[in-house]
Amino acid sequence: MTEPTRPHQPIDTSVAHSARVWNYWLGGKDHYPADQAAGDAYSSKYPSIVPFAKESRDFLRRTTAFLAKAGVRQFIDLGAGLPTSNNTHEVAQRVSPDCRVVYIDHDPIVLLHVHALLTSSPEGATNYVQADMRDTDVVLAGAAKTLDMTKPIALVINDVLGHIENWSEARGLVRRLVEQLPSGSYLSLSHSTAADKEHQAVQDEYNSSGAIPYIFREPSVAVELFEGTELVEPGFTSWPRWRPDANTGGLTDRAGWGGVARIL
């Protein structure tokens, strides 16, 4: 583990931030009154957003455990966000303590709380790279300081590509990363969609508030992110339907979809 560099820019806690609002919905502690107010304003108009957020996080738990049980020991978590429960390294290292995980995020807010992401098991390793996920050369160079880039890696992109408004740009960054990973690696990816018209309307209002926008995309579009890979069963499907277990909820088939695919 290396010591992350502290950010120089100040953090304005008087303005809501999407990562902290998400942390609030997930029951985390890394948020401020402005974030709670924004989260409550959204959920008061669309209460299902809170269980939707938990469904997304639970998808990450199940897919990470699946990959570790399949023998993957190296992970790149792109757009990691703020730490909550069942972080990628915690799930992977419960299956196999020697797993190594590199978190990628450009947000200085995440860096302030990053030590919670770096509590690795003695047998494994965790690290954090402060980088924009679109700068794929920096992402891979940073990951190479912790991971063996000649051995299989799981690229985890959980519900963050909606923050890239240009669809071609989102597809391009996934393609560039996938092309650089060795055969036998995996892509684990999810993307939110609008559950209904009310959901879309509240998100549009949130996007116009000055917060970092998130663009919903239909599953028929988002599945294109898996181009050139081989989806494992049950394919690209709604979060609750991807290999559910005893702890899986099942609110809707519309809030978000995801899948895991082999990189050939």
GROMACS .gro file of C-alpha atoms in nm:
model
  264
    1MET     CA    1   0.000   0.000   0.000
    2THR     CA    2   0.131   0.345  -0.087
    3GLU     CA    3   0.036   0.666   0.089
    4PRO     CA    4  -0.213   0.863  -0.123
    5THR     CA    5  -0.134   1.227  -0.193
    6ARG     CA    6  -0.364   1.467  -0.017
    7PRO     CA    7  -0.564   1.703  -0.242
    8HIS     CA    8  -0.477   2.072  -0.249
    9GLN     CA    9  -0.821   2.202  -0.343
   10PRO     CA   10  -1.067   2.275  -0.063
   11ILE     CA   11  -1.381   2.065  -0.021
   12ASP     CA   12  -1.704   2.266  -0.010
   13THR     CA   13  -1.932   2.080   0.230
   14SER     CA   14  -2.207   2.341   0.197
   15VAL     CA   15  -2.297   2.214  -0.151
   16ALA     CA   16  -2.441   1.867  -0.209
   17HIS     CA   17  -2.214   1.622  -0.386
   18SER     CA   18  -2.336   1.313  -0.569
   19ALA     CA   19  -2.087   1.074  -0.405
   20ARG     CA   20  -2.190   1.188  -0.059
   21VAL     CA   21  -2.562   1.177  -0.145
   22TRP     CA   22  -2.513   0.818  -0.264
   23ASN     CA   23  -2.327   0.743   0.059
   24TYR     CA   24  -2.624   0.882   0.255
   25TRP     CA   25  -2.873   0.663   0.069
   26LEU     CA   26  -2.656   0.359   0.141
   27GLY     CA   27  -2.652   0.433   0.513
   28GLY     CA   28  -2.291   0.551   0.522
   29LYS     CA   29  -2.148   0.820   0.746
   30ASP     CA   30  -1.943   1.027   0.501
   31HIS     CA   31  -2.190   1.302   0.420
   32TYR     CA   32  -2.291   1.647   0.541
   33PRO     CA   33  -2.622   1.831   0.599
   34ALA     CA   34  -2.630   1.959   0.241
   35ASP     CA   35  -2.598   1.605   0.108
   36GLN     CA   36  -2.869   1.475   0.340
   37ALA     CA   37  -3.099   1.757   0.233
   38ALA     CA   38  -3.042   1.679  -0.136
   39GLY     CA   39  -3.089   1.307  -0.077
   40ASP     CA   40  -3.411   1.368   0.116
   41ALA     CA   41  -3.540   1.602  -0.155
   42TYR     CA   42  -3.488   1.333  -0.419
   43SER     CA   43  -3.629   1.048  -0.210
   44SER     CA   44  -3.931   1.252  -0.102
   45LYS     CA   45  -4.032   1.275  -0.468
   46TYR     CA   46  -3.915   0.927  -0.561
   47PRO     CA   47  -3.881   0.702  -0.253
   48SER     CA   48  -3.763   0.400  -0.453
   49ILE     CA   49  -3.424   0.565  -0.512
   50VAL     CA   50  -3.300   0.440  -0.173
   51PRO     CA   51  -3.364   0.069  -0.238
   52PHE     CA   52  -3.240   0.120  -0.595
   53ALA     CA   53  -2.905   0.241  -0.455
   54LYS     CA   54  -2.888  -0.064  -0.230
   55GLU     CA   55  -2.969  -0.295  -0.524
   56SER     CA   56  -2.677  -0.147  -0.716
   57ARG     CA   57  -2.442  -0.201  -0.423
   58ASP     CA   58  -2.566  -0.556  -0.374
   59PHE     CA   59  -2.499  -0.630  -0.741
   60LEU     CA   60  -2.137  -0.526  -0.676
   61ARG     CA   61  -2.121  -0.765  -0.379
   62ARG     CA   62  -2.251  -1.064  -0.572
   63THR     CA   63  -2.044  -1.009  -0.886
   64THR     CA   64  -1.724  -0.954  -0.689
   65ALA     CA   65  -1.780  -1.273  -0.489
   66PHE     CA   66  -1.855  -1.462  -0.812
   67LEU     CA   67  -1.531  -1.345  -0.970
   68ALA     CA   68  -1.320  -1.431  -0.667
   69LYS     CA   69  -1.478  -1.777  -0.650
   70ALA     CA   70  -1.399  -1.814  -1.023
   71GLY     CA   71  -1.031  -1.770  -0.942
   72VAL     CA   72  -0.977  -1.399  -1.011
   73ARG     CA   73  -0.728  -1.250  -0.766
   74GLN     CA   74  -0.681  -0.901  -0.913
   75PHE     CA   75  -0.940  -0.623  -0.943
   76ILE     CA   76  -0.954  -0.270  -1.081
   77ASP     CA   77  -1.253  -0.081  -0.937
   78LEU     CA   78  -1.316   0.214  -1.168
   79GLY     CA   79  -1.499   0.508  -1.013
   80ALA     CA   80  -1.487   0.361  -0.665
   81GLY     CA   81  -1.681   0.636  -0.486
   82LEU     CA   82  -1.694   0.675  -0.109
   83PRO     CA   83  -1.636   0.371   0.112
   84THR     CA   84  -1.940   0.198   0.260
   85SER     CA   85  -1.996  -0.163   0.360
   86ASN     CA   86  -1.896  -0.450   0.132
   87ASN     CA   87  -1.626  -0.263  -0.053
   88THR     CA   88  -1.472  -0.458  -0.339
   89HIS     CA   89  -1.160  -0.566  -0.148
   90GLU     CA   90  -1.366  -0.672   0.154
   91VAL     CA   91  -1.588  -0.899  -0.056
   92ALA     CA   92  -1.302  -1.041  -0.263
   93GLN     CA   93  -1.074  -1.103   0.034
   94ARG     CA   94  -1.349  -1.281   0.225
   95VAL     CA   95  -1.340  -1.537  -0.056
   96SER     CA   96  -0.962  -1.537  -0.095
   97PRO     CA   97  -0.744  -1.322   0.132
   98ASP     CA   98  -0.470  -1.290  -0.131
   99CYS     CA   99  -0.683  -1.076  -0.364
  100ARG     CA  100  -0.533  -0.745  -0.475
  101VAL     CA  101  -0.759  -0.448  -0.549
  102VAL     CA  102  -0.684  -0.107  -0.701
  103TYR     CA  103  -0.945   0.165  -0.665
  104ILE     CA  104  -0.965   0.445  -0.922
  105ASP     CA  105  -1.138   0.779  -0.865
  106HIS     CA  106  -1.064   1.138  -0.960
  107ASP     CA  107  -1.264   1.299  -0.681
  108PRO     CA  108  -1.064   1.459  -0.395
  109ILE     CA  109  -1.361   1.385  -0.168
  110VAL     CA  110  -1.291   1.013  -0.210
  111LEU     CA  111  -0.924   1.069  -0.129
  112LEU     CA  112  -1.020   1.221   0.206
  113HIS     CA  113  -1.180   0.890   0.306
  114VAL     CA  114  -0.955   0.653   0.113
  115HIS     CA  115  -0.793   0.488   0.414
  116ALA     CA  116  -1.117   0.295   0.464
  117LEU     CA  117  -1.053   0.143   0.121
  118LEU     CA  118  -0.696   0.046   0.203
  119THR     CA  119  -0.753  -0.192   0.496
  120SER     CA  120  -0.626  -0.500   0.315
  121SER     CA  121  -0.579  -0.846   0.453
  122PRO     CA  122  -0.212  -0.926   0.524
  123GLU     CA  123  -0.204  -1.174   0.234
  124GLY     CA  124  -0.350  -0.934  -0.022
  125ALA     CA  125  -0.312  -0.568  -0.115
  126THR     CA  126  -0.517  -0.258  -0.186
  127ASN     CA  127  -0.420   0.071  -0.344
  128TYR     CA  128  -0.581   0.390  -0.469
  129VAL     CA  129  -0.506   0.583  -0.787
  130GLN     CA  130  -0.639   0.936  -0.815
  131ALA     CA  131  -0.719   0.962  -1.185
  132ASP     CA  132  -1.003   1.042  -1.422
  133MET     CA  133  -1.141   0.712  -1.548
  134ARG     CA  134  -1.129   0.851  -1.903
  135ASP     CA  135  -0.750   0.878  -1.881
  136THR     CA  136  -0.703   0.508  -1.940
  137ASP     CA  137  -0.323   0.524  -1.974
  138VAL     CA  138  -0.293   0.674  -1.624
  139VAL     CA  139  -0.545   0.422  -1.488
  140LEU     CA  140  -0.352   0.123  -1.620
  141ALA     CA  141  -0.010   0.262  -1.524
  142GLY     CA  142  -0.134   0.325  -1.173
  143ALA     CA  143  -0.287  -0.022  -1.146
  144ALA     CA  144   0.038  -0.180  -1.264
  145LYS     CA  145   0.212  -0.063  -0.945
  146THR     CA  146   0.000  -0.312  -0.748
  147LEU     CA  147  -0.123  -0.570  -1.000
  148ASP     CA  148   0.051  -0.811  -1.237
  149MET     CA  149  -0.084  -0.690  -1.569
  150THR     CA  150   0.010  -1.017  -1.740
  151LYS     CA  151  -0.237  -1.218  -1.529
  152PRO     CA  152  -0.620  -1.207  -1.534
  153ILE     CA  153  -0.782  -0.897  -1.388
  154ALA     CA  154  -1.145  -0.814  -1.317
  155LEU     CA  155  -1.234  -0.465  -1.439
  156VAL     CA  156  -1.522  -0.345  -1.220
  157ILE     CA  157  -1.729  -0.050  -1.349
  158ASN     CA  158  -2.029  -0.031  -1.120
  159ASP     CA  159  -2.290   0.228  -1.215
  160VAL     CA  160  -2.056   0.520  -1.293
  161LEU     CA  161  -2.063   0.551  -1.673
  162GLY     CA  162  -2.384   0.756  -1.657
  163HIS     CA  163  -2.163   1.043  -1.540
  164ILE     CA  164  -2.013   1.050  -1.891
  165GLU     CA  165  -2.273   1.229  -2.100
  166ASN     CA  166  -2.120   1.144  -2.438
  167TRP     CA  167  -2.207   0.784  -2.524
  168SER     CA  168  -1.921   0.737  -2.768
  169GLU     CA  169  -1.678   0.854  -2.502
  170ALA     CA  170  -1.819   0.607  -2.248
  171ARG     CA  171  -1.796   0.318  -2.493
  172GLY     CA  172  -1.447   0.422  -2.596
  173LEU     CA  173  -1.299   0.419  -2.249
  174VAL     CA  174  -1.437   0.070  -2.177
  175ARG     CA  175  -1.301  -0.055  -2.507
  176ARG     CA  176  -0.953   0.091  -2.443
  177LEU     CA  177  -0.931  -0.070  -2.100
  178VAL     CA  178  -1.063  -0.408  -2.210
  179GLU     CA  179  -0.818  -0.422  -2.500
  180GLN     CA  180  -0.524  -0.378  -2.262
  181LEU     CA  181  -0.621  -0.659  -2.022
  182PRO     CA  182  -0.488  -1.012  -2.068
  183SER     CA  183  -0.700  -1.298  -2.195
  184GLY     CA  184  -0.890  -1.463  -1.913
  185SER     CA  185  -0.977  -1.130  -1.753
  186TYR     CA  186  -1.334  -1.020  -1.682
  187LEU     CA  187  -1.550  -0.711  -1.720
  188SER     CA  188  -1.811  -0.653  -1.447
  189LEU     CA  189  -2.032  -0.359  -1.537
  190SER     CA  190  -2.366  -0.206  -1.447
  191HIS     CA  191  -2.564   0.098  -1.557
  192SER     CA  192  -2.877   0.269  -1.426
  193THR     CA  193  -3.187   0.320  -1.635
  194ALA     CA  194  -3.508   0.509  -1.568
  195ALA     CA  195  -3.751   0.283  -1.385
  196ASP     CA  196  -4.046   0.495  -1.504
  197LYS     CA  197  -4.137   0.849  -1.614
  198GLU     CA  198  -4.140   0.977  -1.256
  199HIS     CA  199  -3.790   0.845  -1.198
  200GLN     CA  200  -3.666   1.018  -1.512
  201ALA     CA  201  -3.835   1.346  -1.416
  202VAL     CA  202  -3.676   1.354  -1.070
  203GLN     CA  203  -3.336   1.270  -1.216
  204ASP     CA  204  -3.372   1.548  -1.474
  205GLU     CA  205  -3.445   1.788  -1.190
  206TYR     CA  206  -3.141   1.664  -0.998
  207ASN     CA  207  -2.920   1.696  -1.307
  208SER     CA  208  -3.026   2.059  -1.355
  209SER     CA  209  -2.957   2.149  -0.991
  210GLY     CA  210  -2.585   2.196  -1.043
  211ALA     CA  211  -2.496   1.851  -0.914
  212ILE     CA  212  -2.281   1.617  -1.121
  213PRO     CA  213  -2.537   1.482  -1.372
  214TYR     CA  214  -2.610   1.115  -1.432
  215ILE     CA  215  -2.753   1.006  -1.768
  216PHE     CA  216  -2.989   0.707  -1.768
  217ARG     CA  217  -2.951   0.469  -2.061
  218GLU     CA  218  -3.178   0.193  -2.179
  219PRO     CA  219  -3.051  -0.165  -2.136
  220SER     CA  220  -3.062  -0.212  -2.514
  221VAL     CA  221  -2.803   0.067  -2.537
  222ALA     CA  222  -2.593  -0.008  -2.228
  223VAL     CA  223  -2.536  -0.370  -2.337
  224GLU     CA  224  -2.315  -0.234  -2.616
  225LEU     CA  225  -2.048  -0.174  -2.351
  226PHE     CA  226  -1.984  -0.550  -2.354
  227GLU     CA  227  -1.892  -0.553  -2.723
  228GLY     CA  228  -1.609  -0.797  -2.790
  229THR     CA  229  -1.657  -0.991  -2.465
  230GLU     CA  230  -1.848  -1.306  -2.374
  231LEU     CA  231  -2.124  -1.256  -2.117
  232VAL     CA  232  -2.158  -1.527  -1.854
  233GLU     CA  233  -2.502  -1.650  -1.747
  234PRO     CA  234  -2.753  -1.498  -1.692
  235GLY     CA  235  -2.620  -1.234  -1.932
  236PHE     CA  236  -2.702  -0.864  -1.911
  237THR     CA  237  -3.003  -0.839  -1.683
  238SER     CA  238  -3.161  -0.635  -1.404
  239TRP     CA  239  -2.964  -0.612  -1.081
  240PRO     CA  240  -3.187  -0.841  -0.869
  241ARG     CA  241  -3.194  -1.109  -1.141
  242TRP     CA  242  -2.816  -1.147  -1.167
  243ARG     CA  243  -2.743  -1.466  -0.968
  244PRO     CA  244  -2.957  -1.367  -0.667
  245ASP     CA  245  -2.882  -1.514  -0.326
  246ALA     CA  246  -3.056  -1.518   0.011
  247ASN     CA  247  -2.967  -1.152   0.072
  248THR     CA  248  -3.089  -1.021  -0.262
  249GLY     CA  249  -3.388  -0.789  -0.272
  250GLY     CA  250  -3.606  -0.754  -0.579
  251LEU     CA  251  -3.779  -0.422  -0.616
  252THR     CA  252  -3.787  -0.374  -0.992
  253ASP     CA  253  -3.650  -0.493  -1.323
  254ARG     CA  254  -3.604  -0.137  -1.439
  255ALA     CA  255  -3.375   0.058  -1.204
  256GLY     CA  256  -3.047  -0.079  -1.337
  257TRP     CA  257  -2.893  -0.362  -1.533
  258GLY     CA  258  -2.557  -0.531  -1.524
  259GLY     CA  259  -2.351  -0.830  -1.620
  260VAL     CA  260  -2.015  -1.005  -1.605
  261ALA     CA  261  -1.826  -1.102  -1.918
  262ARG     CA  262  -1.508  -1.287  -2.006
  263ILE     CA  263  -1.244  -1.096  -2.196
  264LEU     CA  264  -1.132  -1.325  -2.477
   0.00000   0.00000   0.00000
